[in-house]
CSV table of C-alpha atoms in Angstrom, one decimal:
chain,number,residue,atom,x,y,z
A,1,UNK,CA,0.2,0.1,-15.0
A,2,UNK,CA,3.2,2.4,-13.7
A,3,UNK,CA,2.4,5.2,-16.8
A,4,UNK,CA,-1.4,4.7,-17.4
A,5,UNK,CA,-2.9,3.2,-14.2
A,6,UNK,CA,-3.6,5.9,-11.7
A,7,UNK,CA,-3.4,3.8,-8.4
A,8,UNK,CA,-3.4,-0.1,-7.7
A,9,UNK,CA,-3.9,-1.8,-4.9
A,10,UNK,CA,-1.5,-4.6,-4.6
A,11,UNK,CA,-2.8,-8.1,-3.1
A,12,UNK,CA,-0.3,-10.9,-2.9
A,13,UNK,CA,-1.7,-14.6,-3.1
A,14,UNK,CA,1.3,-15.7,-0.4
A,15,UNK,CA,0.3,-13.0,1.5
A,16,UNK,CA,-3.5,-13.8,1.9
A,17,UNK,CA,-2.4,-17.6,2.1
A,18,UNK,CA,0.0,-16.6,5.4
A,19,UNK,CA,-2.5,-14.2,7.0
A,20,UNK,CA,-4.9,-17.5,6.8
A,21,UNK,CA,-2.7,-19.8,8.8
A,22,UNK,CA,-0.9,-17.1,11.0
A,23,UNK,CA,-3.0,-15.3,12.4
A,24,UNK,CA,-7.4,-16.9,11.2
A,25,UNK,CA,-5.0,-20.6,12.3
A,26,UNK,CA,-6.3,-22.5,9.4
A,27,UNK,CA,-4.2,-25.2,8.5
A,28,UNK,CA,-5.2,-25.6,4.8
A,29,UNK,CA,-7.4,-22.4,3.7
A,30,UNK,CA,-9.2,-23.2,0.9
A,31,UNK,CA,-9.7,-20.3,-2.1
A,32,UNK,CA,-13.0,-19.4,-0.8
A,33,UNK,CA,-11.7,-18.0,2.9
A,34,UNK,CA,-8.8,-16.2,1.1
A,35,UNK,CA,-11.1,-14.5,-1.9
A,36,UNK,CA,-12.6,-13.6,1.6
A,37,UNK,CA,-10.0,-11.5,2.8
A,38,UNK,CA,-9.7,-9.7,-0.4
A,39,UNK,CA,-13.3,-8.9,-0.7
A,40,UNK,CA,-13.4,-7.8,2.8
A,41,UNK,CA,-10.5,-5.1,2.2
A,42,UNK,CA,-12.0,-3.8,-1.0
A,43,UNK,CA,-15.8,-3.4,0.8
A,44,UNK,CA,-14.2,-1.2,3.3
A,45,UNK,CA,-11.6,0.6,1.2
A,46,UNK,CA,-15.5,2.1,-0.3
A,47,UNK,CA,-17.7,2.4,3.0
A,48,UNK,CA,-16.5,6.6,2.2
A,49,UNK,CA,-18.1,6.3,-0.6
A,50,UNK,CA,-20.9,4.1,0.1
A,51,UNK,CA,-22.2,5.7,3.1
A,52,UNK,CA,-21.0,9.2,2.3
A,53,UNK,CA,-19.7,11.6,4.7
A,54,UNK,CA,-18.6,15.3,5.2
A,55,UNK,CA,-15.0,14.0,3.7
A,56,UNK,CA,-13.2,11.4,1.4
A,57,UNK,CA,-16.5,11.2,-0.2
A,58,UNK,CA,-15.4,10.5,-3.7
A,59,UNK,CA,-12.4,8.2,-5.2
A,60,UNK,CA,-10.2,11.3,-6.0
A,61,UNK,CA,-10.4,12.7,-2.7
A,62,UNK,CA,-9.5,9.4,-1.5
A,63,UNK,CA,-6.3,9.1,-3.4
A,64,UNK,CA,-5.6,12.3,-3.8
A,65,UNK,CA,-3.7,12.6,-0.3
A,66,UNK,CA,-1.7,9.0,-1.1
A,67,UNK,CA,-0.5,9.6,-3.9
A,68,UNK,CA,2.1,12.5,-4.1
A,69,UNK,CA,3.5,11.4,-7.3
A,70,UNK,CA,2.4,10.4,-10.5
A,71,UNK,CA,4.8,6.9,-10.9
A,72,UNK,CA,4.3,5.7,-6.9
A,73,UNK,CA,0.9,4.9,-7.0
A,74,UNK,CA,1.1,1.1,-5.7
A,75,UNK,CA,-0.4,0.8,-2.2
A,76,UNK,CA,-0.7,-1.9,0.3
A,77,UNK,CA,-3.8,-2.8,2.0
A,78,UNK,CA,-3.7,-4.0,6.5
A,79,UNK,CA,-7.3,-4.8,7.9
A,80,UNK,CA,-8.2,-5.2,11.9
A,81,UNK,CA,-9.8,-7.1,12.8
A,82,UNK,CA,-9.5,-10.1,10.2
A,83,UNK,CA,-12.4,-13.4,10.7
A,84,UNK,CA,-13.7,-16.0,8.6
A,85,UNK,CA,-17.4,-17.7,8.8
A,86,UNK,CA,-16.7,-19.9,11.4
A,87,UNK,CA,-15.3,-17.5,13.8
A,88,UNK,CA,-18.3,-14.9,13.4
A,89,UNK,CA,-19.5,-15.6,16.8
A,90,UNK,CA,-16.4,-15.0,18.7
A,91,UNK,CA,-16.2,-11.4,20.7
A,92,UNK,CA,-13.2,-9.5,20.2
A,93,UNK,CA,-12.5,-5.8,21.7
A,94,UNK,CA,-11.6,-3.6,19.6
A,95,UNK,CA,-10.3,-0.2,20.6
A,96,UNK,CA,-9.6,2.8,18.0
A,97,UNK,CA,-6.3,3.0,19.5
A,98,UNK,CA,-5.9,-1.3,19.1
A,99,UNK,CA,-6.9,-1.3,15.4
A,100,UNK,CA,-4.9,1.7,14.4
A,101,UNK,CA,-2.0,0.2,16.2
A,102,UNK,CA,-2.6,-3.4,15.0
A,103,UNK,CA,-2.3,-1.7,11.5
A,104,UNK,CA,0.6,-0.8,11.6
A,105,UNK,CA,1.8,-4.6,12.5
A,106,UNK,CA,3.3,-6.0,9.0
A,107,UNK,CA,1.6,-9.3,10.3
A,108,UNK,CA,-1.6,-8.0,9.4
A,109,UNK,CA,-0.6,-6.0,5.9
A,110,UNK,CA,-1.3,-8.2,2.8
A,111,UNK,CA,2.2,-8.3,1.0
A,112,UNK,CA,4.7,-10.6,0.4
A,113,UNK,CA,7.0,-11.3,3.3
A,114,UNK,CA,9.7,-10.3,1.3
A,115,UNK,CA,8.8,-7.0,0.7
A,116,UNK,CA,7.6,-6.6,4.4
A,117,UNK,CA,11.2,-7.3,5.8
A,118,UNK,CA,13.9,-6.8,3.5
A,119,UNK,CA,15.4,-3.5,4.3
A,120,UNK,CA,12.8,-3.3,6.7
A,121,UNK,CA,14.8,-0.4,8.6
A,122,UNK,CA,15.7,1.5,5.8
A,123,UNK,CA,12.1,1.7,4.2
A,124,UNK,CA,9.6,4.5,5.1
A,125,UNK,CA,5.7,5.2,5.0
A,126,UNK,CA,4.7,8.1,2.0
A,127,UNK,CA,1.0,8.2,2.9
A,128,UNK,CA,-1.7,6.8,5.4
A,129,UNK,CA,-5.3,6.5,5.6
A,130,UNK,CA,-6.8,4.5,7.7
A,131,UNK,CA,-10.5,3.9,7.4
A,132,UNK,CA,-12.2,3.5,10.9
A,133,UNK,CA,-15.8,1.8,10.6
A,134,UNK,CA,-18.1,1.9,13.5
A,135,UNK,CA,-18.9,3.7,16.8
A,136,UNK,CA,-16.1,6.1,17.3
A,137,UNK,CA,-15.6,9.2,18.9
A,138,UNK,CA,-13.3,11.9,17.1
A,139,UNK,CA,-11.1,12.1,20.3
A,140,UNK,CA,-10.2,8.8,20.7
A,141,UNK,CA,-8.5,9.1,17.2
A,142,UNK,CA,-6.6,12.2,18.2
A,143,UNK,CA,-5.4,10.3,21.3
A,144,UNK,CA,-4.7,7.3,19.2
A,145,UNK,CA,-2.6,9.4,17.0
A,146,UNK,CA,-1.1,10.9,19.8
A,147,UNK,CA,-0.1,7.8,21.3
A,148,UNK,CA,1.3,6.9,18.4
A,149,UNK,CA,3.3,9.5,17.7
A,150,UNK,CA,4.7,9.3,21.3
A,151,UNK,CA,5.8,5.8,20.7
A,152,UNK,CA,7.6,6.5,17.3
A,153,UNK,CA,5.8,3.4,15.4
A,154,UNK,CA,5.9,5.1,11.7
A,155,UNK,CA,8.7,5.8,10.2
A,156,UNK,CA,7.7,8.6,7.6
A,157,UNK,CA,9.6,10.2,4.9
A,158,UNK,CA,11.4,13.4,5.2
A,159,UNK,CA,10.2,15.6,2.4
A,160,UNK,CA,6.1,15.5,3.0
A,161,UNK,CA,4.2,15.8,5.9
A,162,UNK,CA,4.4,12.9,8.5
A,163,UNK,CA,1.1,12.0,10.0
A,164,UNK,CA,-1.6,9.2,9.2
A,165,UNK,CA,-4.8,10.7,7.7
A,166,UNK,CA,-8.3,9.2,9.3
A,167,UNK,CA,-11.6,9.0,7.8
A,168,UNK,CA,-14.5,7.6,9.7
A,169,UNK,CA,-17.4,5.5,8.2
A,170,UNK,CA,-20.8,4.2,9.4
A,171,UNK,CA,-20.2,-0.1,9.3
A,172,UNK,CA,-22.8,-1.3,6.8
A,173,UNK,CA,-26.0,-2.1,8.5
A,174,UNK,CA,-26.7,-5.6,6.3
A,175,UNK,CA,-23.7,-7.0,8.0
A,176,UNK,CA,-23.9,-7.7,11.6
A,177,UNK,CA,-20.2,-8.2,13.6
A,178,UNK,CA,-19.3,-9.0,17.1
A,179,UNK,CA,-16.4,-6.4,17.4
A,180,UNK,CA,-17.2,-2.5,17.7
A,181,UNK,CA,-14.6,-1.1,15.6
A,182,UNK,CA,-12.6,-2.2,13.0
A,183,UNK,CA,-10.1,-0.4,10.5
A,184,UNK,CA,-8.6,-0.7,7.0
A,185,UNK,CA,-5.1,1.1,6.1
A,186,UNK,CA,-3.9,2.4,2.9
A,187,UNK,CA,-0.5,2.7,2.5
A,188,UNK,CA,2.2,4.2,0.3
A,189,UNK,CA,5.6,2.4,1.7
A,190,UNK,CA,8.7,2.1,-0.3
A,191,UNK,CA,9.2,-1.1,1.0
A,192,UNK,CA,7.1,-2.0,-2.0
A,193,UNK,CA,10.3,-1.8,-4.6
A,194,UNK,CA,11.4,-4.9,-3.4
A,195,UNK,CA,8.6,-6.9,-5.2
A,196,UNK,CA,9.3,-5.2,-8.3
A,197,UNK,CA,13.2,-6.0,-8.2
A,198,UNK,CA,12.2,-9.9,-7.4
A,199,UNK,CA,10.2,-9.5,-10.5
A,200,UNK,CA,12.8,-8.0,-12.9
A,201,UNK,CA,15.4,-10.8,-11.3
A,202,UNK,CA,12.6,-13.3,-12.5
A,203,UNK,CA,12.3,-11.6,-15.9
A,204,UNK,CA,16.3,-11.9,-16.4
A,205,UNK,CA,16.5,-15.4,-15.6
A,206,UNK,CA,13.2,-16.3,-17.9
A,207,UNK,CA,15.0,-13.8,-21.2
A,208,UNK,CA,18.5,-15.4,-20.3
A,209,UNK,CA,17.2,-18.7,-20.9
A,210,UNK,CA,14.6,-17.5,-24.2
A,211,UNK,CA,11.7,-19.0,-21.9
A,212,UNK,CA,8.0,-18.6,-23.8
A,213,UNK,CA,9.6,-16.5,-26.4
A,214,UNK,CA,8.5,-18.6,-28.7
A,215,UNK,CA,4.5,-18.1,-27.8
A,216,UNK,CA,5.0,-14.2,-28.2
A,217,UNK,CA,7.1,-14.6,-31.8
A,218,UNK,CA,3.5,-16.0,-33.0
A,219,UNK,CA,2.0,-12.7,-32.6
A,220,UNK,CA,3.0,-9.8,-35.9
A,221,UNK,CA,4.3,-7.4,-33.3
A,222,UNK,CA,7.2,-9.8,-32.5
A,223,UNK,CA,7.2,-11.3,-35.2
A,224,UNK,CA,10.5,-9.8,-36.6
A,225,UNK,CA,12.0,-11.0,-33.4
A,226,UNK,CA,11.6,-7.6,-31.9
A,227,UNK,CA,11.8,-7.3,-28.1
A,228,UNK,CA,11.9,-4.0,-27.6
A,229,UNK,CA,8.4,-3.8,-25.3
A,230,UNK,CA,10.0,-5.9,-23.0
A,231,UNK,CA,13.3,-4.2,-22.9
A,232,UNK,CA,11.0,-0.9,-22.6
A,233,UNK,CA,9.0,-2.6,-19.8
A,234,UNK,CA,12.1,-3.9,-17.9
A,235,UNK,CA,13.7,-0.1,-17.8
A,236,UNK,CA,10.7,1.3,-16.3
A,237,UNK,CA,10.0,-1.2,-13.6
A,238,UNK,CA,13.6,-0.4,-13.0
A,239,UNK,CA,13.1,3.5,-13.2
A,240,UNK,CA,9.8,2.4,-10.3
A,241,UNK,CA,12.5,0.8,-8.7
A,242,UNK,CA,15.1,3.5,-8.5
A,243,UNK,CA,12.3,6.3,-7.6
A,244,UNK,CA,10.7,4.8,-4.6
A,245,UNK,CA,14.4,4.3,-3.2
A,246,UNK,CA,15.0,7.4,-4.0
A,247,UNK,CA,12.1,8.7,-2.0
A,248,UNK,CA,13.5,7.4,1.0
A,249,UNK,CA,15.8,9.7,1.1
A,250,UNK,CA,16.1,13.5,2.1
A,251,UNK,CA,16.5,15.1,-1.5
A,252,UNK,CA,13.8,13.2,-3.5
A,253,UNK,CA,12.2,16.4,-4.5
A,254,UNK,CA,16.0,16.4,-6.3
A,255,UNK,CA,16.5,13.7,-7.8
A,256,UNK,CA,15.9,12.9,-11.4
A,257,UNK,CA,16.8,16.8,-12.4
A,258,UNK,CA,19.0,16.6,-15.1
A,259,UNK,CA,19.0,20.6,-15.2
A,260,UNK,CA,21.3,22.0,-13.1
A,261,UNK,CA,19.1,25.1,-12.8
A,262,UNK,CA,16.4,23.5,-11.6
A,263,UNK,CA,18.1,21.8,-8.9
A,264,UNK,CA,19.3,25.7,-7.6
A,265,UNK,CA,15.6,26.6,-8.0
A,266,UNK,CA,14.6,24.1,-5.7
A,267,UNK,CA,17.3,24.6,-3.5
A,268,UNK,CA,16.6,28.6,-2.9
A,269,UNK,CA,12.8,27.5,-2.8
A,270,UNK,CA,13.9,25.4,0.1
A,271,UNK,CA,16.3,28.1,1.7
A,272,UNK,CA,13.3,31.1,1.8
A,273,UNK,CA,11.4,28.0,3.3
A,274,UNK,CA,13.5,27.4,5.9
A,275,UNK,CA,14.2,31.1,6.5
């Protein structure tokens, strides 16, 4: 997924489950109200496309502005307001400036806790877009971005361009809702490294022990006792892991230059920039 995949959206069972009792206050949800969830974010992450407009009309424009590097293409999904069949009939109101800020609550973002507040200070937004469906007017989203910048709620990275991108959609007219507006985010955070460093401390606990080895020595590619696809696998989660930490920092567009020349190429680049 990290070499071939081009983007994946990452939705965390825990996370769907938590969202369920915190904030829809269902005690037990069964797998029906949290498949919910799921298929509501991926219907809206394509109203662009469903009900085209004059832009992010197509996947690649979509992702194109998320995704400024190949290998940190995992994004996390927020969606405002959130209801399940039997609260339907209940009347919320729903501002653009509400939804885009109630986005940006990592209550409402649909990843595991751990990854939402370890470091939580230290980790920084890549990329934006929020999808706003319904009847809006174009200048309450500049004054909801204005706002917002005002109040210093997103913490961006240094070396790209800090503002959250906005696309506006018609809300499907087979699907009748109470609230006026409502808004889906898509996010590149760095935050995100954590659950891949949970998952290599799994994978060293589960090789240390030999656990299910056994099932994979059945197969003729491991069949010599040749673990080299996992040792493969497990240096470029950690390489994933290493870049999006690096990202938070400054000199990213530095790091990984093994040239020495390069990294004065980049650095005059920067200087005539600057000048």
């Amino acid at each position: 997924m990290i070499d071939t995949v081009k983007s994946l959206c990452r939705h965390i069972v825990f996370s769907q489950i938590r969202i369920a009792v915190e904030r829809l206050h269902l005690s037990n949800p069964t797998f029906a109200q949290t498949n919910s969830l799921v298929s509501t974010v991926m219907s809206a992450s394509t109203t662009t496309l469903r009900y085209p407009g004059y832009m992010n009309n197509d996947l690649v424009g979509l992702l194109a502005s998320l995704i400024p590097t190949p290998r940190c293409h995992f994004l996390m999904t927020g969606y405002t307001p959130l209801t399940v069949e039997r609260q339907v009939n209940m009347i919320r109101k729903t501002t653009v400036l509400d939804v885009m800020r109630r986005l940006l609550q990592t209550k409402n973002i649909m990843v595991s806790s751990y990854a939402r507040t370890k470091e939580a200070s230290q980790a920084k937004y890549i990329s934006i877009l929020n999808i706003i469906q319904g009847e809006v007017d174009p200048t309450q989203v500049h004054e909801s971005l204005q706002r917002i910048r005002e109040r210093k709620l997103v913490n961006f990275i240094d070396w790209a361009p800090a503002s959250i991108q906005v696309a506006l959609s018609r809300k499907s007219p087979y699907v009748q809702t109470t609230h006026r507006v409502s808004g889906l985010m898509l996010a590149n955070h760095t935050s995100i490294r954590h659950l891949f460093s949970k998952c290599l401390g799994q994978y060293e606990k589960l090789r240390k022990k030999q656990a299910f080895l056994d099932n994979y020595r059945k197969f003729p590619m491991f069949a010599d006792n040749d673990l080299s696809e996992f040792d493969e696998s497990r240096e470029i989660i950690e390489s994933l892991v290493d870049e999006y930490k690096a990202c938070e920092s400054p000199d990213y567009i530095k790091w990984g230059m093994e040239d020495p020349g390069e990294a004065n190429v980049v650095a005059a680049l920067d200087s005539k920039l600057v000048v």
